[in-house]
Amino acid sequence: MAHSKALLVLENFIGGKFVPCSSYIDSYNPSTGDVYCKVPDSGKEEVEAAVKAAKAAFPIWSSKSPLERSQILNKLADLIEHDLEAFAQAESKDQGKTITFARTVDIPRAVYNFRFFASSILHHTTECTEMATVGCVHYTSRTPVGVAGLISPWNLPLYLLTWKIAPAIACGNTVVAKPSEMTSVTAWMMCRLLEKAGVPHGVVNVVFGSGSKAGEALVCHPEVPLLSFTGSTLTAQRITEKSAPHCKRLSLELGGKNPAIIFDDADLTQCIPTTLRSSFANQVKSYVKKAQAEGARVLCGEGVDSLALPAGNQKGYFMLPTVITEVKDDSCCMQEEIFGPVTCVVAFDTEEEVIERANSVKYGLAATVWSSNVGRVHRVAQRLQAGLVWTNCWLVRDLNLPFGGMKASGIGREGAKDSYEFFTEVKTITIKH
C-alpha cells in the first residue's frame, strides 16, 4: 500500500508480495461521493503472474494434511477477529453499509467462514463398497483440483470472498481471487495477515480490477480449471460462454427476486421488523421512477419525502427507504432485482395464488414465508421455486447445508459438503484381492 495525496492506493497480492500496477481505477466513498482509494486496473499480465504463483505453490500446499491446513485457517480467523473493528470500519466506509451491520454481520461471518471450513475439512468421509463375488473392494478418494478462480461481488465484500477462499484452500487448492473493484479494501487488508497466519506464498493471490479486464482474463485462463462466481446473471452467462472451450467446473451464485409471503395469521411483531431489515439492506433510484411510470404508487421515501443531509454528504449515495404499492406483477420492480432500500407491497387472496405469483419471476434464490400454520408453512415451502426458504425468520444459516438458487439464480450449491465436492476431484479406486 502507498498513500498519494491522501488517497489509499492498493496493490495486487501475488506470490506473497504486494505488487504495484501500471494503472488504477478510482474507488469512491459512498457517503461523500468523493474518490478516496485507487484500485489496481489489472489485466492479463497480472492474472498470468498470479496464476503462475498459484501453480507453483500448489504441490506443497496440496501435500499438507487437512489438519495442517486447518490450523492455518484457524490462525487467519484469529488474526481477522483481532482486527475486527478496523475491518468493520473499512467495510462500512468502502461499501456504504452501516458500521453496525459490518461489525455484527460481515466481519464476524468472514471469521466464521475460515473457522467453519477449518473444522469441516477434518470430518469428511469417503465411500467404500465390496463385491465379494469377484473379490474386489472399491473406494473413493478426493484430491484438490488445482488453481481456483474466485470472483466475489460488492455487496458483501469480505463475507463472500472468504466464503470462497476458505473452502478452496481448506481442500488443498491454491487460488486467484478477484474482488469487486468497487469494494476492494478489506480483501487487501486480509492479504496483509496471510503470512503471519502461516499461509505459504502463492496459496492465496488477489488481483484487483474490473470484470471486463481482470475478471475475463481469469475466466479465460487455461490453467484455472474451476471458477466460483457470485454476481449478476448477465455476467454469469458471459462466464459460461468464455469458459466453455476449457470445460471448466463452475459454481455460479447469481441474482434473486426474493418474495416475502406474509399470511394473515403471521406474527407481525416478528414479521414486520425482520421483513424491513431484509428489504432495506442495500442502496437505487431509477426503479422508483419506472414504477411510477407504470402506474404504481409510492407510499413513502424516494420522490415523496425529503432527505436532509449534512454538507459533507451532499454528493453521497443516500436514498430514503421506499415502499411502493399498486404494482403489477409484470412490472420491472416485481420482476427484476433491486439493490436498494425499495420494497413492493402487494395483496393476495389465496395460498395457490401467492405461490403462482411468487414463482412467476425468472429468479429462484430465496424466499420467506410468515405464518403460524405449520402445515401451510411446509406446503408453501415445498412448492416455492427457491433454493432457500426461510419460514418465520430470515438469513438464519447453517453452513453445513447447501446455499444456492434455482432457475436464473445460479448453478451449483455451496456449503460444507457441496463446497468440498466442488473444490475436489473424486476418484474411484478398485482393489482386487
XYZ file of C-alpha atoms in Angstrom:
433
model
C 0.000 0.000 0.000
C 1.023 3.575 -0.614
C -0.534 6.971 0.033
C -0.826 9.553 -2.751
C -2.407 12.937 -1.998
C -4.227 11.386 0.976
C -5.652 8.605 -1.220
C -5.335 4.967 -0.280
C -3.546 3.129 -3.096
C -3.998 -0.642 -3.151
C -1.622 -3.150 -4.695
C -2.161 -6.658 -6.028
C -1.054 -9.539 -3.818
C 0.841 -12.094 -5.902
C 3.173 -14.823 -4.686
C 3.173 -13.488 -1.133
C 4.145 -9.933 -2.129
C 2.316 -6.689 -2.797
C 2.882 -5.700 -6.403
C 2.068 -2.249 -7.843
C 0.081 -1.879 -11.046
C 0.707 0.419 -14.005
C -2.841 1.825 -13.958
C -5.579 2.315 -11.380
C -9.340 2.659 -11.006
C -10.966 5.309 -8.826
C -12.916 3.951 -5.861
C -15.477 6.236 -4.237
C -16.528 6.763 -0.658
C -20.308 6.238 -0.982
C -21.071 8.519 1.968
C -19.386 11.546 0.339
C -19.223 10.688 -3.355
C -15.506 11.513 -3.376
C -12.621 9.386 -4.621
C -10.756 8.041 -1.614
C -8.982 4.967 -2.965
C -7.060 3.820 -6.033
C -7.595 0.180 -7.054
C -5.281 -1.637 -9.496
C -6.717 -1.868 -13.002
C -5.264 -5.317 -13.580
C -5.400 -7.323 -16.783
C -3.882 -10.372 -18.478
C -0.328 -9.672 -17.292
C -1.258 -9.515 -13.609
C -3.575 -12.521 -13.823
C -0.858 -14.514 -15.585
C 1.587 -13.726 -12.787
C -0.982 -14.687 -10.140
C -1.824 -17.996 -11.827
C 1.878 -18.783 -12.174
C 2.395 -18.140 -8.435
C -0.640 -20.245 -7.545
C 0.548 -23.142 -9.711
C 4.000 -23.028 -8.134
C 2.502 -23.149 -4.626
C 0.056 -25.965 -5.368
C 2.335 -29.031 -4.926
C 3.449 -28.087 -1.416
C 0.069 -26.797 -0.230
C -1.902 -29.746 -1.594
C 0.502 -32.184 0.073
C -0.162 -30.733 3.531
C -2.526 -32.727 5.701
C -6.047 -31.451 6.344
C -5.011 -30.846 9.952
C -2.084 -28.634 8.906
C -4.294 -26.603 6.600
C -6.969 -26.395 9.293
C -4.527 -24.907 11.794
C -3.507 -22.192 9.334
C -7.129 -21.297 8.565
C -7.887 -21.020 12.277
C -4.879 -18.744 12.753
C -6.077 -16.470 9.951
C -9.533 -16.340 11.541
C -7.950 -15.301 14.847
C -5.985 -12.502 13.170
C -9.031 -11.075 11.389
C -11.042 -11.274 14.599
C -8.285 -9.436 16.457
C -8.628 -6.569 13.953
C -12.412 -6.816 13.708
C -13.070 -3.147 14.418
C -10.580 -1.956 11.794
C -12.101 -4.330 9.226
C -15.637 -3.202 10.114
C -14.760 0.480 9.804
C -13.109 -0.142 6.436
C -16.025 -2.226 5.141
C -18.538 0.423 6.147
C -16.557 3.234 4.511
C -15.818 1.277 1.331
C -19.215 -0.352 0.748
C -21.591 2.118 2.389
C -23.326 -0.270 4.771
C -23.852 0.699 8.392
C -20.952 0.217 10.762
C -23.267 -1.860 12.960
C -24.008 -4.302 10.132
C -20.335 -4.592 9.218
C -19.376 -5.049 12.881
C -22.040 -7.622 13.733
C -22.564 -9.478 10.439
C -19.948 -9.046 7.685
C -16.683 -9.361 9.584
C -17.795 -11.944 12.179
C -19.111 -14.083 9.322
C -15.781 -13.753 7.468
C -14.050 -15.008 10.608
C -16.533 -17.846 10.950
C -16.095 -18.888 7.315
C -12.444 -19.731 7.995
C -13.226 -21.464 11.294
C -16.098 -23.449 9.842
C -14.119 -24.865 6.923
C -11.083 -25.383 9.147
C -13.288 -27.740 11.129
C -15.346 -29.331 8.354
C -12.281 -30.366 6.332
C -11.362 -32.701 9.202
C -14.648 -34.604 9.165
C -15.417 -35.621 5.596
C -15.686 -39.312 4.775
C -15.340 -41.227 1.515
C -17.269 -44.183 0.135
C -16.324 -47.854 0.154
C -18.151 -50.890 -1.262
C -17.273 -54.572 -1.576
C -18.025 -57.002 -4.397
C -17.352 -60.298 -2.637
C -18.387 -62.383 -5.638
C -15.419 -61.119 -7.674
C -13.092 -60.402 -4.761
C -12.983 -56.636 -5.186
C -13.162 -53.638 -2.884
C -13.997 -50.192 -4.266
C -13.328 -46.912 -2.512
C -13.309 -43.241 -3.425
C -10.561 -40.724 -2.915
C -10.798 -36.930 -3.137
C -7.937 -34.670 -4.149
C -7.646 -30.888 -4.700
C -8.246 -29.693 -8.256
C -5.536 -27.041 -8.704
C -5.833 -23.284 -9.138
C -9.304 -21.969 -8.307
C -10.543 -18.689 -9.769
C -12.763 -16.820 -7.311
C -14.802 -13.732 -8.236
C -16.796 -12.008 -5.498
C -19.317 -9.122 -5.509
C -19.574 -5.653 -3.983
C -22.492 -6.106 -1.589
C -20.855 -8.421 0.987
C -17.165 -7.925 0.176
C -15.133 -9.845 2.755
C -18.074 -12.019 3.812
C -18.453 -13.609 0.358
C -14.771 -13.529 -0.604
C -13.868 -15.633 2.439
C -16.866 -17.902 1.761
C -14.964 -18.887 -1.386
C -11.333 -18.718 -0.237
C -11.857 -20.762 2.935
C -13.199 -23.990 1.371
C -10.915 -23.696 -1.655
C -7.690 -23.631 0.347
C -9.013 -25.948 3.063
C -9.388 -28.597 0.345
C -5.780 -28.043 -0.756
C -6.286 -25.810 -3.779
C -4.473 -22.543 -4.392
C -6.470 -19.519 -5.501
C -6.506 -16.391 -7.598
C -9.258 -14.142 -6.292
C -10.748 -11.026 -7.847
C -12.910 -8.935 -5.518
C -15.227 -6.259 -6.863
C -13.274 -3.183 -7.954
C -15.854 -1.093 -6.055
C -15.178 -2.739 -2.688
C -11.600 -3.993 -2.525
C -10.162 -2.603 0.702
C -10.944 -5.404 3.168
C -9.582 -8.012 0.741
C -6.314 -6.061 0.656
C -6.356 -5.861 4.478
C -6.768 -9.638 4.689
C -3.743 -10.119 2.431
C -1.594 -8.293 4.988
C -2.376 -11.071 7.504
C -1.711 -14.126 5.335
C 1.999 -14.514 6.006
C 1.530 -14.057 9.751
C -1.145 -16.768 9.673
C 1.322 -19.146 8.041
C -0.233 -19.218 4.567
C 2.625 -20.101 2.191
C 3.454 -17.650 -0.583
C 1.312 -18.185 -3.665
C -1.511 -20.081 -1.973
C -3.750 -17.003 -1.925
C -3.305 -14.418 -4.674
C -5.583 -11.402 -5.016
C -5.780 -9.457 -8.269
C -7.833 -6.273 -8.195
C -9.580 -4.787 -11.189
C -12.667 -4.730 -13.361
C -14.640 -7.723 -14.523
C -14.082 -6.889 -18.177
C -10.276 -6.979 -17.815
C -9.073 -8.853 -14.734
C -12.197 -10.994 -14.419
C -12.251 -12.036 -18.054
C -8.535 -12.809 -18.032
C -9.091 -15.113 -15.048
C -12.148 -16.783 -16.591
C -10.338 -17.432 -19.881
C -7.068 -18.656 -18.389
C -6.498 -22.271 -19.494
C -4.730 -23.238 -16.264
C -7.609 -22.254 -13.957
C -9.813 -25.378 -14.071
C -12.612 -24.197 -11.773
C -14.408 -20.905 -11.165
C -16.625 -19.780 -8.317
C -18.559 -16.599 -9.103
C -21.123 -14.539 -7.222
C -22.750 -11.718 -9.150
C -25.239 -10.924 -11.885
C -26.952 -13.436 -14.150
C -25.824 -11.487 -17.226
C -22.155 -11.725 -16.200
C -22.588 -15.423 -15.428
C -23.825 -16.023 -18.962
C -20.623 -14.467 -20.302
C -18.505 -16.535 -17.891
C -20.244 -19.686 -19.094
C -19.552 -18.816 -22.727
C -15.909 -17.836 -22.176
C -15.086 -20.851 -20.009
C -16.836 -23.405 -22.229
C -13.841 -24.080 -24.530
C -11.874 -25.207 -21.470
C -14.732 -27.294 -19.942
C -14.253 -25.543 -16.602
C -16.116 -26.501 -13.479
C -18.473 -23.658 -12.486
C -20.254 -22.591 -9.329
C -22.500 -19.600 -10.045
C -24.435 -17.843 -7.262
C -26.480 -15.195 -9.031
C -29.249 -12.658 -8.602
C -32.548 -13.082 -6.883
C -36.004 -11.563 -6.577
C -36.915 -12.959 -3.209
C -40.582 -12.924 -2.201
C -41.624 -12.389 1.404
C -45.032 -14.050 1.761
C -46.993 -12.849 4.780
C -50.208 -14.714 5.574
C -52.998 -13.268 7.699
C -52.058 -15.463 10.664
C -48.416 -14.289 10.761
C -46.925 -12.876 13.951
C -46.495 -9.276 12.800
C -44.375 -8.322 15.821
C -41.638 -10.593 14.424
C -42.521 -10.433 10.756
C -42.537 -6.672 10.113
C -39.162 -5.740 11.685
C -37.438 -8.698 10.011
C -39.019 -8.002 6.615
C -37.985 -4.356 6.868
C -34.371 -5.383 7.505
C -34.379 -7.831 4.605
C -35.962 -5.290 2.224
C -33.877 -2.236 3.045
C -30.392 -3.692 3.433
C -28.673 -2.100 0.397
C -28.888 1.009 -1.835
C -31.254 2.660 -6.325
C -33.490 5.340 -7.652
C -34.302 4.571 -11.273
C -36.645 1.739 -10.346
C -38.869 4.098 -8.376
C -39.327 6.322 -11.427
C -40.045 3.271 -13.596
C -42.665 2.071 -11.128
C -44.405 5.442 -11.125
C -44.395 5.493 -14.929
C -46.086 2.082 -14.868
C -48.851 3.397 -12.602
C -47.593 2.295 -9.188
C -47.957 4.419 -6.074
C -45.040 5.399 -3.828
C -46.254 5.456 -0.236
C -43.095 6.848 1.309
C -39.460 7.506 0.555
C -37.976 8.481 -2.806
C -39.925 11.275 -4.510
C -42.333 11.628 -1.588
C -40.286 12.564 1.462
C -37.329 14.921 1.676
C -33.843 13.802 2.670
C -31.723 16.348 4.545
C -28.007 15.571 4.505
C -25.030 17.313 6.128
C -22.949 19.446 3.776
C -20.168 16.842 3.586
C -22.568 14.142 2.432
C -24.470 16.024 -0.263
C -22.738 14.052 -3.028
C -23.103 10.747 -1.210
C -25.189 7.832 -2.430
C -28.061 8.146 0.041
C -31.666 7.147 -0.527
C -34.702 7.018 1.708
C -36.292 3.622 2.385
C -39.118 3.458 -0.154
C -42.375 1.493 -0.192
C -44.274 1.017 -3.468
C -47.774 -0.401 -3.836
C -50.347 -0.965 -6.579
C -47.605 -2.641 -8.622
C -48.441 -5.054 -11.441
C -46.804 -8.469 -11.397
C -45.129 -7.818 -14.754
C -43.636 -4.526 -13.564
C -39.838 -4.266 -13.613
C -39.982 -3.634 -9.865
C -41.650 -7.019 -9.361
C -39.527 -8.921 -11.877
C -36.007 -7.507 -11.511
C -33.553 -7.464 -8.607
C -33.314 -4.049 -6.935
C -30.155 -3.455 -4.928
C -31.694 -0.702 -2.861
C -33.940 0.166 0.085
C -37.058 -0.364 -2.043
C -39.835 -2.831 -1.386
C -43.072 -3.532 -3.237
C -46.153 -4.465 -1.209
C -48.993 -6.279 -2.993
C -52.009 -8.157 -1.624
C -53.085 -11.723 -2.381
C -56.179 -13.795 -1.572
C -55.271 -17.476 -1.603
C -52.322 -19.774 -0.965
C -52.471 -21.118 -4.522
C -52.443 -17.614 -5.954
C -49.448 -16.370 -3.986
C -47.355 -19.447 -4.839
C -48.043 -18.976 -8.548
C -47.178 -15.260 -8.372
C -44.026 -15.824 -6.311
C -42.830 -18.390 -8.857
C -43.555 -16.124 -11.838
C -40.120 -14.436 -11.783
C -37.067 -15.828 -13.582
C -35.068 -15.987 -10.348
C -35.173 -18.585 -7.586
C -32.620 -17.744 -4.919
C -34.575 -17.380 -1.673
C -37.995 -16.720 -0.170
C -39.552 -16.120 3.223
C -42.905 -17.372 4.466
C -44.649 -15.994 7.521
C -47.492 -17.990 9.060
C -48.401 -19.656 12.358
C -49.932 -22.589 10.463
C -47.306 -25.342 10.452
C -48.982 -27.316 7.677
C -49.185 -24.253 5.464
C -45.536 -23.403 6.087
C -44.452 -26.850 4.878
C -46.803 -26.856 1.874
C -45.742 -23.439 0.628
C -42.031 -24.036 1.245
C -42.152 -27.249 -0.805
C -43.778 -25.544 -3.788
C -41.770 -22.333 -3.949
C -39.122 -22.385 -6.669
C -36.262 -21.163 -4.492
C -33.031 -22.679 -3.286
C -33.619 -21.436 0.251
C -36.902 -20.861 2.059
C -36.928 -19.237 5.483
C -40.127 -19.570 7.480
C -40.859 -17.145 10.298
C -37.242 -15.954 10.160
C -34.670 -14.566 7.715
C -30.978 -15.109 6.998
C -30.559 -17.912 9.542
C -27.806 -20.092 8.030
C -26.349 -23.465 8.886
C -23.169 -23.613 6.802
C -23.380 -27.408 6.701
C -26.380 -27.141 4.381
C -26.470 -26.135 0.692
C -26.685 -22.499 -0.382
C -27.629 -21.596 -3.943
C -30.512 -20.825 -6.250
C -32.781 -22.292 -8.887
C -33.592 -21.033 -12.397
C -31.653 -17.837 -13.264
C -30.266 -17.610 -9.729
C -27.365 -19.937 -10.334
C -25.752 -23.285 -10.921
C -24.477 -25.474 -8.107
C -24.553 -25.151 -4.345
C -22.086 -24.119 -1.654
C -21.838 -25.385 1.922
C -19.785 -27.928 3.856
C -20.445 -30.992 1.678
C -21.202 -29.128 -1.553
C -18.104 -26.919 -1.360
C -15.958 -29.958 -0.549
C -17.250 -31.748 -3.629
C -16.828 -28.665 -5.834
C -13.254 -27.955 -4.772
C -12.056 -31.572 -5.041
C -11.788 -34.254 -7.707
C -13.272 -37.640 -6.875
C -11.579 -40.845 -7.978
C -12.874 -44.420 -7.708
C -10.198 -46.995 -6.912
C -10.820 -50.733 -7.248
C -8.618 -53.293 -5.489
C -8.854 -56.986 -6.355
C -7.807 -59.290 -3.544
